[in-house]
Coordinates of C-alpha atoms and ligand atoms in Angstrom, one line a residue:
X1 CA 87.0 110.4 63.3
X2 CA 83.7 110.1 64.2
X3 CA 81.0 108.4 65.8
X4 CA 77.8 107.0 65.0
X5 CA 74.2 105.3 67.3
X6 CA 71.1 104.4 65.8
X7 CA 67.9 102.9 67.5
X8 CA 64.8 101.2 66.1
X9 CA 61.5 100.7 67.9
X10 CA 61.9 102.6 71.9
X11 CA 59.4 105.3 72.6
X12 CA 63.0 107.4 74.2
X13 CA 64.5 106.9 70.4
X14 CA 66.0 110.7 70.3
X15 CA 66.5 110.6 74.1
X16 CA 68.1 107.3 74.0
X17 CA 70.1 108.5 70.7
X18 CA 71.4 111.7 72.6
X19 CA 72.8 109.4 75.6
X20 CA 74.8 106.9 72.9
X21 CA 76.2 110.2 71.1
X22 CA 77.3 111.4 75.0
X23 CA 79.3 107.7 75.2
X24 CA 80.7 107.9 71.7
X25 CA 81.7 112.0 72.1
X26 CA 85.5 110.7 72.4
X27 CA 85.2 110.1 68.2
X28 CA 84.0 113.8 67.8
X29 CA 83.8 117.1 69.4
X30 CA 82.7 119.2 66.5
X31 CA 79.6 118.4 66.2
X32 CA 76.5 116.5 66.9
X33 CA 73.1 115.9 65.3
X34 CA 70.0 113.7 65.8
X35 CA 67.7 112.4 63.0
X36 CA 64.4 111.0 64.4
X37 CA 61.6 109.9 62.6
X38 CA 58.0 108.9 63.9
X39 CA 56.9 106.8 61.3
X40 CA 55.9 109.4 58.5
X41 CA 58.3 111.7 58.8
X42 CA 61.8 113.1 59.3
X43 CA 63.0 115.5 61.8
X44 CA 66.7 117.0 62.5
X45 CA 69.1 118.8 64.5
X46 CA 72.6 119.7 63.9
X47 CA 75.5 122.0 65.8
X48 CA 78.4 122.8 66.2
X49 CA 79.8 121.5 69.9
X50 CA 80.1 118.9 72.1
X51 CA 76.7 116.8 72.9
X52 CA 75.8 118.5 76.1
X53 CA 76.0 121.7 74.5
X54 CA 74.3 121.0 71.3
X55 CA 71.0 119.3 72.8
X56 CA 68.6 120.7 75.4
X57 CA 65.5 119.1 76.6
X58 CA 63.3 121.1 74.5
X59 CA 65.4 120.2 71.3
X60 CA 65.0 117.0 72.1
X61 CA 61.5 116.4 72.7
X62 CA 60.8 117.6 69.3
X63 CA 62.6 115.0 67.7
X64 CA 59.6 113.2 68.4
X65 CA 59.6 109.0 67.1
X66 CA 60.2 105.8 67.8
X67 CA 63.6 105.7 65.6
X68 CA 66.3 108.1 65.3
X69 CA 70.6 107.9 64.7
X70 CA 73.1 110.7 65.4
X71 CA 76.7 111.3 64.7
X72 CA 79.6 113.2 66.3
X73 CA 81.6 114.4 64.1
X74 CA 85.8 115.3 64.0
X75 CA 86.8 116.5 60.6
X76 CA 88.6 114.8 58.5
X77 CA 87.0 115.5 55.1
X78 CA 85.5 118.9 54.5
X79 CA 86.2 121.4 57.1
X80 CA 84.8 122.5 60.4
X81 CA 81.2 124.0 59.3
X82 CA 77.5 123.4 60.1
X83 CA 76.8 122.8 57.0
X84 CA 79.2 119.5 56.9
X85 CA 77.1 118.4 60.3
X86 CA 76.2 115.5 59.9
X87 CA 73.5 113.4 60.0
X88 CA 72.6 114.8 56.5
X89 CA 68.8 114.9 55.5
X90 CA 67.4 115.0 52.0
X91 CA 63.9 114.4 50.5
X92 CA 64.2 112.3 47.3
X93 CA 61.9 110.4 45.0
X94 CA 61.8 107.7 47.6
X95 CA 60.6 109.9 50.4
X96 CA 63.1 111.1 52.9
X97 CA 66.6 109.8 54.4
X98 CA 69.3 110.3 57.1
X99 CA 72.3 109.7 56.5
X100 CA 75.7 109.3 59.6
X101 CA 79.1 108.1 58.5
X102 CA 82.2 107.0 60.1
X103 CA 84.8 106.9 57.9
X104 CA 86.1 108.6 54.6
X105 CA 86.1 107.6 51.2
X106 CA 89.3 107.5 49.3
X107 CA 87.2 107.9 45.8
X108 CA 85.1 110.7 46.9
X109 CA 86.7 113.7 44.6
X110 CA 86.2 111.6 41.4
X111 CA 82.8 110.8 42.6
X112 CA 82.0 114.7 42.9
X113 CA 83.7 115.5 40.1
X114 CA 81.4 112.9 37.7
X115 CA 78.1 113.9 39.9
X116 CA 78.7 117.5 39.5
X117 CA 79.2 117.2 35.9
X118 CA 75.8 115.5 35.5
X119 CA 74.0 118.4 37.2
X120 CA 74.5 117.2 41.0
X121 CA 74.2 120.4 43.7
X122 CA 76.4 119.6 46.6
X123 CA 75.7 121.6 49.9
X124 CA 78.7 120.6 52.3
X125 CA 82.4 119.8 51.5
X126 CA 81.7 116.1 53.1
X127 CA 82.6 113.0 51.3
X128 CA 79.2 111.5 52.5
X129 CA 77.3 113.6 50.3
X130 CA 77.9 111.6 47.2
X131 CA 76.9 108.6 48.8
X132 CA 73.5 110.9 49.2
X133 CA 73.3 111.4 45.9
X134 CA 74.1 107.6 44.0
X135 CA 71.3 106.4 46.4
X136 CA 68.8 109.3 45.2
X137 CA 70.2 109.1 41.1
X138 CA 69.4 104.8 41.6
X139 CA 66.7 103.3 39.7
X140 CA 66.5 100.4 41.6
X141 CA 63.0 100.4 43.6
X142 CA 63.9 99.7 47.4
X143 CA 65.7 101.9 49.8
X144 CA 67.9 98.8 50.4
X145 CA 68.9 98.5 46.8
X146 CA 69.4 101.7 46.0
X147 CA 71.9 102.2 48.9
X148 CA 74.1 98.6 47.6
X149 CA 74.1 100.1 44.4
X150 CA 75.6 103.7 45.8
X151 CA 77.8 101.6 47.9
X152 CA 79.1 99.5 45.1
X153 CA 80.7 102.8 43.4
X154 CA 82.2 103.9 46.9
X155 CA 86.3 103.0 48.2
X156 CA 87.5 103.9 51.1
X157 CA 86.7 103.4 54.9
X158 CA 82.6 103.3 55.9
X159 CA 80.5 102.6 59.0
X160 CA 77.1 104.3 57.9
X161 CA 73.5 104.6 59.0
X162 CA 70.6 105.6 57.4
X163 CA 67.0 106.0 58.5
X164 CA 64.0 106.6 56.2
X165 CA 60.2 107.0 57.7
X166 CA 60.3 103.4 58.5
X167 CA 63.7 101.9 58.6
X168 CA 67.5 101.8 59.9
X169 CA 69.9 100.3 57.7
X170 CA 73.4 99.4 59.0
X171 CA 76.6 98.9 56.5
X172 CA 80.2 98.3 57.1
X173 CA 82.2 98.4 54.3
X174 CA 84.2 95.5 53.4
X175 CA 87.6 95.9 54.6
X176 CA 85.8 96.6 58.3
X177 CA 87.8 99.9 58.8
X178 CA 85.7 101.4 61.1
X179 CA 83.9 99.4 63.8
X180 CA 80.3 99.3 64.4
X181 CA 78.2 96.6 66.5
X182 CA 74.3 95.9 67.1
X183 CA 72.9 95.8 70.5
X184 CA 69.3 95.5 71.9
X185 CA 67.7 98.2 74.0
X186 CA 65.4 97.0 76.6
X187 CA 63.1 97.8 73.4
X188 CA 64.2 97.8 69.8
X189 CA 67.6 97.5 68.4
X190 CA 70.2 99.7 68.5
X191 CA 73.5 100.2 66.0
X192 CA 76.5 102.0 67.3
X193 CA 80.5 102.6 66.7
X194 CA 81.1 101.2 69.8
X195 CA 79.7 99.2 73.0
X196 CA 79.9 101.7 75.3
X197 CA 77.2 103.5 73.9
X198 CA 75.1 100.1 74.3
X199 CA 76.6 99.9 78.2
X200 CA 75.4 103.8 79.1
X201 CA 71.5 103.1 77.9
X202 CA 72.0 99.6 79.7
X203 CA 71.4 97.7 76.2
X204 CA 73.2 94.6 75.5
X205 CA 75.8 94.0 72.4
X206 CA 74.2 91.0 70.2
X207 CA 77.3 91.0 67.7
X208 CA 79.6 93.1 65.8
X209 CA 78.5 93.6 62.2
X210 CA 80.4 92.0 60.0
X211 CA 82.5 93.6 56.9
X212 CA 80.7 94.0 54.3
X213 CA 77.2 93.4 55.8
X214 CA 73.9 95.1 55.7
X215 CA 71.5 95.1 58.1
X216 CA 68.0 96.4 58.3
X217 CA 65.8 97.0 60.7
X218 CA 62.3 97.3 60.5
X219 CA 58.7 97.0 62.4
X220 CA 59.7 92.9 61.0
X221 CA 62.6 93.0 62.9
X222 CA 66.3 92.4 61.9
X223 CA 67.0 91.1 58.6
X224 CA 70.7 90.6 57.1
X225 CA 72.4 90.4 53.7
X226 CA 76.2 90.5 52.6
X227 CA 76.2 92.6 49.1
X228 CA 79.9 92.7 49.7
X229 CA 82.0 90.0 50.0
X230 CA 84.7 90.3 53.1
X231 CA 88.2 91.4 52.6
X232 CA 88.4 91.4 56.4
X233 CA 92.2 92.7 56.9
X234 CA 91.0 96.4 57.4
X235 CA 90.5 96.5 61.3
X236 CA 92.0 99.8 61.8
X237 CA 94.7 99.1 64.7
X238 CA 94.7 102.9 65.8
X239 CA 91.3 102.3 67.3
X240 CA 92.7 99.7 69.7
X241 CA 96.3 101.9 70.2
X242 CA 94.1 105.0 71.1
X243 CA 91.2 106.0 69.2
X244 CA 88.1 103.9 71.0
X245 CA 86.9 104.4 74.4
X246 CA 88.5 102.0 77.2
X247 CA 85.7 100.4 78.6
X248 CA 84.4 99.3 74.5
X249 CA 85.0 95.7 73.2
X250 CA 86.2 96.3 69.7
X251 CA 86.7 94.0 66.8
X252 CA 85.9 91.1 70.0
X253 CA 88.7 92.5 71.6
X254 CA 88.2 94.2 75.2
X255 CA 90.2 97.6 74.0
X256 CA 91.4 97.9 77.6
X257 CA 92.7 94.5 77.7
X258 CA 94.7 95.4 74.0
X259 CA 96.1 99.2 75.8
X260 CA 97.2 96.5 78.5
X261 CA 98.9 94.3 76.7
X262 CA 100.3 96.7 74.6
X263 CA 102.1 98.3 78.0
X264 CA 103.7 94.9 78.8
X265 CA 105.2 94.1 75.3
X266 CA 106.6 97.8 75.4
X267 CA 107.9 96.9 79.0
X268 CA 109.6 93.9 77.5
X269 CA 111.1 95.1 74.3
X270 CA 112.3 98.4 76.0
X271 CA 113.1 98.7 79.7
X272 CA 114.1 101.5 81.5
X273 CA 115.7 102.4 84.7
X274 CA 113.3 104.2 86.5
X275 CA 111.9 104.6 90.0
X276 CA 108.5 105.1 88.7
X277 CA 105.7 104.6 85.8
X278 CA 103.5 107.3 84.9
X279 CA 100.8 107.6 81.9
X280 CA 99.6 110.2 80.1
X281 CA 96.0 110.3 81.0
X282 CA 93.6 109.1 79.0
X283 CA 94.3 107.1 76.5
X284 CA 98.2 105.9 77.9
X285 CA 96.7 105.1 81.5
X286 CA 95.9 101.3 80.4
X287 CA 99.5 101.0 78.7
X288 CA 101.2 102.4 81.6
X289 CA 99.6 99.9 84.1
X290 CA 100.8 97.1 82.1
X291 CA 104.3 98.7 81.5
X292 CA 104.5 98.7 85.8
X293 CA 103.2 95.3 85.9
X294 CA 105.6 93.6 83.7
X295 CA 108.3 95.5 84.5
X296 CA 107.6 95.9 88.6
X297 CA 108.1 99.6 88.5
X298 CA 105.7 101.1 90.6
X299 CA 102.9 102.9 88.8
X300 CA 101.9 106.2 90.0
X301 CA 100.1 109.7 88.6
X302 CA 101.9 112.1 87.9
X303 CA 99.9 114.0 85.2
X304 CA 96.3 114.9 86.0
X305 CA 93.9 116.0 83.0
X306 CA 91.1 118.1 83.4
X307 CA 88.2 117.3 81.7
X308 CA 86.2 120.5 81.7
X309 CA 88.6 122.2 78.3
X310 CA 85.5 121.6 76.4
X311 CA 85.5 124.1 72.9
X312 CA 85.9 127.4 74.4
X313 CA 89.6 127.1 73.7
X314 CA 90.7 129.7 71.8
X315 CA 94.0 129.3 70.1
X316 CA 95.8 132.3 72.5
X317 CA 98.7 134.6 71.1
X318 CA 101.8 133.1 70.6
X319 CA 103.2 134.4 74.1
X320 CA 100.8 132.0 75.6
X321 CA 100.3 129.6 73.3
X322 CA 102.5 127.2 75.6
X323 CA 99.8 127.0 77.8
X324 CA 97.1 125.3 75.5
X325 CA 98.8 121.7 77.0
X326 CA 98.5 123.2 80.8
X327 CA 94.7 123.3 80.5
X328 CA 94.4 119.8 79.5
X329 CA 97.5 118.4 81.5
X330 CA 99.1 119.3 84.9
X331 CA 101.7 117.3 86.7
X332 CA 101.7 115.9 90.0
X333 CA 104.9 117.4 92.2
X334 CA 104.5 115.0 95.3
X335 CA 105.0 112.3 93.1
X336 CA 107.6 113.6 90.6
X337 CA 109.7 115.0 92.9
X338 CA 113.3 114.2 92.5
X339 CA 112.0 110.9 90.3
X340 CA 113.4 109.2 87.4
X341 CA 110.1 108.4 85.4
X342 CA 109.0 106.2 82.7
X343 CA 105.9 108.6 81.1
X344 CA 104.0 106.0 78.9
X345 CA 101.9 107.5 76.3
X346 CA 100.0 106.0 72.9
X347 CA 101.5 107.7 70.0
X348 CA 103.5 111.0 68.8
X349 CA 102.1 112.4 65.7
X350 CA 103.9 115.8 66.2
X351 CA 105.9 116.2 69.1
X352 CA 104.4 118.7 70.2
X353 CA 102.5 117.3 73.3
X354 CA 105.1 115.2 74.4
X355 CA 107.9 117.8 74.0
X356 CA 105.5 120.0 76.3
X357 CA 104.8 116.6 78.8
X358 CA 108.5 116.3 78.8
X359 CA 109.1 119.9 80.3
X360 CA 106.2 119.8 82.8
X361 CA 107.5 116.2 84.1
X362 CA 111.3 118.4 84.5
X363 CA 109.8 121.5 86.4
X364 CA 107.6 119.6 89.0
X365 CA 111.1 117.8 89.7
X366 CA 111.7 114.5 87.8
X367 CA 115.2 113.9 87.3
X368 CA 115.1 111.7 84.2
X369 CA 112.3 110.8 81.8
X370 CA 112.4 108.0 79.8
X371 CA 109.3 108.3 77.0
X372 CA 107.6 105.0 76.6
X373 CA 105.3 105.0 73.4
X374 CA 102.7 101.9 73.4
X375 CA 102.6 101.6 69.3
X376 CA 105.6 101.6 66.4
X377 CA 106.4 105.9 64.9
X378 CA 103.4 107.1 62.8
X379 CA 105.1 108.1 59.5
X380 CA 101.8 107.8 56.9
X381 CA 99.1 109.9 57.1
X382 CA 95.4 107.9 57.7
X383 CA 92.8 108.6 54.7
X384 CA 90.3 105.8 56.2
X385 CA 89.0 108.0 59.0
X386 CA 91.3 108.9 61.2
X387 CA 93.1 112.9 61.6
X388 CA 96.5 112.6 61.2
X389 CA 98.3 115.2 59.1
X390 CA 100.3 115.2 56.2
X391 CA 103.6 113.5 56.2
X392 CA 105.6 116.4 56.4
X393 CA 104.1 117.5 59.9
X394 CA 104.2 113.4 60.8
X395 CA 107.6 113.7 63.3
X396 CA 108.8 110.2 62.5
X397 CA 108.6 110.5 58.7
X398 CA 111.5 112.4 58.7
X399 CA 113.0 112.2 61.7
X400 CA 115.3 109.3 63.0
X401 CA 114.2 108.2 67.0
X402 CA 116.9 109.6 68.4
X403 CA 116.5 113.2 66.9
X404 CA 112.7 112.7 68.2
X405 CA 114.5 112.4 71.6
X406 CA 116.4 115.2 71.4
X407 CA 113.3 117.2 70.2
X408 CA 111.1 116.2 73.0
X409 CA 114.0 116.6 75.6
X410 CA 113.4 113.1 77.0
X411 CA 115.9 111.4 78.0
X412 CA 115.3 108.2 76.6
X413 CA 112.6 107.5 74.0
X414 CA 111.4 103.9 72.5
X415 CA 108.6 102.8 70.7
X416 CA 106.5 99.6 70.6
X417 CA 107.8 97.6 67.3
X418 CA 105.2 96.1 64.6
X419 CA 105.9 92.9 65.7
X420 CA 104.7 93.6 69.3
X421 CA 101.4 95.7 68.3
X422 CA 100.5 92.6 66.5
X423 CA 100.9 90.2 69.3
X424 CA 99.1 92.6 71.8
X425 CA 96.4 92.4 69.7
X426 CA 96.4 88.4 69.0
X427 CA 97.5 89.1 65.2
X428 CA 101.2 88.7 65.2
X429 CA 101.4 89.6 61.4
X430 CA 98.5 92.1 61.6
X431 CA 97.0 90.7 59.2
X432 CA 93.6 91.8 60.3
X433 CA 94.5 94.3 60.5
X434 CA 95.2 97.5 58.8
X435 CA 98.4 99.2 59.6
X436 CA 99.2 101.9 57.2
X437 CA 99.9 104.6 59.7
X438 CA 102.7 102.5 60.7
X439 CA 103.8 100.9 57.6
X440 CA 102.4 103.0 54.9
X441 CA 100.4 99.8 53.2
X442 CA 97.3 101.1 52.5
X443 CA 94.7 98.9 51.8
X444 CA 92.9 100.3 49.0
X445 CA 94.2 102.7 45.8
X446 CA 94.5 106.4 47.1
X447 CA 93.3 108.5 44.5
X448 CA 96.7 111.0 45.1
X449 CA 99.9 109.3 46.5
X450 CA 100.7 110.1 50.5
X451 CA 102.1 113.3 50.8
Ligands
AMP1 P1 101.3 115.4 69.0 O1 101.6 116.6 69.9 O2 100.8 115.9 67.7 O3 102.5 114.5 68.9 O4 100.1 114.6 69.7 C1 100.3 113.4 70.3 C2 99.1 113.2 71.3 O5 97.9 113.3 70.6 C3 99.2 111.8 71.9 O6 99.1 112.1 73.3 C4 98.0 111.1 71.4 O7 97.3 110.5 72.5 C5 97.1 112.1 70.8 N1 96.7 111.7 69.5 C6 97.1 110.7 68.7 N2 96.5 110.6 67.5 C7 95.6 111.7 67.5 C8 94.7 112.2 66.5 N3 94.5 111.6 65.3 N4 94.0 113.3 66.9 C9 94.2 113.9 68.0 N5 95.1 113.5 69.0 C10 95.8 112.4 68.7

């Protein structure tokens, strides 16, 4: 989980950058870097935190040059450190590079392994760092060659960017896991996880990049080549059910549109009594509007999230810990009041949140609950990118719907089926797409099986 912007060629490159990183902060609240370069040289920033907090206007304005790329970062390989921060930076017989990934590689412990045994020095527990060093250990003579040579010892999920003095390259791995687009600024070209970013800085998307693709920019321009022939059935679906932003067109689908339609299957493979549809704000809001619509249950809000939790929650004592879900969600009472509700939300990974939703909805006064969920039981743990535990904390790998129910105190609790994610997102079979959260086919070998 992650997100990654790049820009070629705009005077506000590092200014520019620290905007798209504010649009993409949904894919990482870790942390946040910037990589700029002005030509002849490289020049960083990393932190821990959200964007805001990492980057001041005197940070900034040293990151002087006319290209940069950033990354937000969520962990999913290597833990919660500065020193995993990424972009990573490195000076190498080629000169120097920046390097921001989205994604995780499902070979990267062999990789290690064999690099460390021929005298490699890792600094951070981050899967990208081997891709840091097959570029620097290649004997090929361009920056472009050396990184389709790294790439062609790499599995697993990859969105990257890398910047030297004088160029951004863009590569999405085959399968496409992770999304990643090009847009134009109103000068110079811009690479980004998603189209928001492009939308804030009032650029304008020119085409998603396509699996396996490289693209480079330069002083020349934009030139493409395809080192990797398409697999194209990767299109991780969790980034339509709730992982993008909104307001993004991913994989040429509006993602709003998908969360939409997604809401109207649900309504029509499980109905509910109910005087009223509610979502769970933010990701369930799009869901829950198209559960009212098709069903003609009024939609209302009953849960309002705050948006100022930012990282100065510290996990409280266990007397208190039930309030962690309070600061993000609080429920509505003049709506709930003496209600039967439909509460649509995205997923369940744990129960947890929607056990404490479930509650909350009870004491401000609804009567009944019914919990709606806008995508099929997660019961296989992600290693292309996304944070989901193991399958042991996973609630539906061991636990049959109903005992989910009784968990969460709902009073009725359905999920979307396969069949109707697909549809919602113009794939019936999902082919596309890949679905291994859902129905544990993962796309690629796993180097251990799921646990
Ligand atoms: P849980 O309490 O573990 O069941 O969390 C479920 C909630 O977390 C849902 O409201 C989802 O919107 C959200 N969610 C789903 N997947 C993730 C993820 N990979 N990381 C963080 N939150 C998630």
């Amino acid at each position: 989980m992650c997100g990654v912007f790049g820009i070629f060629g705009h005077e506000e490159a590092s200014n520019l950058t620290y905007l798209g990183l504010h649009a993409l902060q949904h894919r990482g609240q870790e942390s946040a870097g910037i990589v700029s370069s002005n030509g002849q040289a490289l020049n960083l920033f990393r932190d821990m935190g959200l964007v805001a907090d990492v980057f001041t206007a005197e940070v900034i304005s040293k990151l002087e040059g006319k290209s940069a790329i950033g990354h937000v970062r969520y962990s999913t390989a290597g833990v919660s450190k500065l020193k995993n921060a990424q972009p990573f930076m490195v000076t190498y017989a080629g000169g120097q590079l920046a390097v921001a990934h989205n994604g995780n590689l499902v070979n990267s412990d062999a990789l290690r392994r064999s690099l460390e045994q021929s005298g490699a020095i890792f600094q951070s527990d981050s899967d990208t760092e081997a891709i840091i060093h097959l570029i620097a250990r290649s004997k090929r003579s361009t920056l472009e060659e050396r990184v389709v040579e790294a790439l062609s010892q790499v599995q697993g999920a990859y969105s990257l960017l890398f910047l030297s003095e004088k160029k951004l390259i863009g590569v999405r791995d085959p399968f496409g896991f992770r999304p990643l687009v090009l847009g134009k600024a109103k000068s110079g070209y811009v690479l980004a996880s998603e189209t928001t970013a492009l939308d804030l800085i009032e650029g304008e998307l020119v085409r998603e990049i396509d699996p396996g693709e490289m693209v480079v920019i330069d002083e020349d321009g934009v030139h493409t080549s395809r080192p990797f022939a398409a697999v194209r059935k990767g299109r991780c679906i969790f980034e339509q059910v709730y992982f993008a932003r909104s307001d993004s067109t991913l994989f040429g689908l509006s993602v709003y549109e998908t969360r939409k339609k997604l809401g109207i299957q649900l309504a029509k493979e499980q109905p509910a009594e109910a005087d009223l549809v509610i979502a769970v704000p933010d990701s369930g809001v799009a869901a829950a509007i198209g559960y009212a619509q098709q069903s003609g249950i009024p939609y209302d809000v009953g849960l309002i999230r705050s948006h100022y939790v930012g990282r100065t929650f510290i996990e409280p004592q266990q007397s208190i810990r039930h309030f962690g879900v309070k600061l993000k969600l609080s429920a509505v009472r003049a709506t709930l009041k003496g209600k039967r509700v439909v509460v649509v939300d995205d997923s369940i990974v744990r129960g947890t949140t929607s056990r404490k939703i479930v509650k909350m909805l009870k004491a401000a006064g609804a009567i009944e609950v019914h919990l709606r969920i806008s995508s099929p039981p997660i019961t296989w743990p992600c290693y292309y990118g996304i944070d989901t535990p193991s399958r042991k904390e996973l609630i539906a790998s061991s636990h049959s719907i109903e005992e989910i129910a009784t968990y969460v105190t709902a009073d009725s609790l359905a999920y979307l089926s396969q069949e109707g994610l697909g549809t919602a997102v113009n794939d019936p079979s999902a082919a596309t797409f890949c679905t291994a959260c859902f129905s544990g086919q993962y796309l690629t070998p796993l180097a251990v099986a799921p646990q």
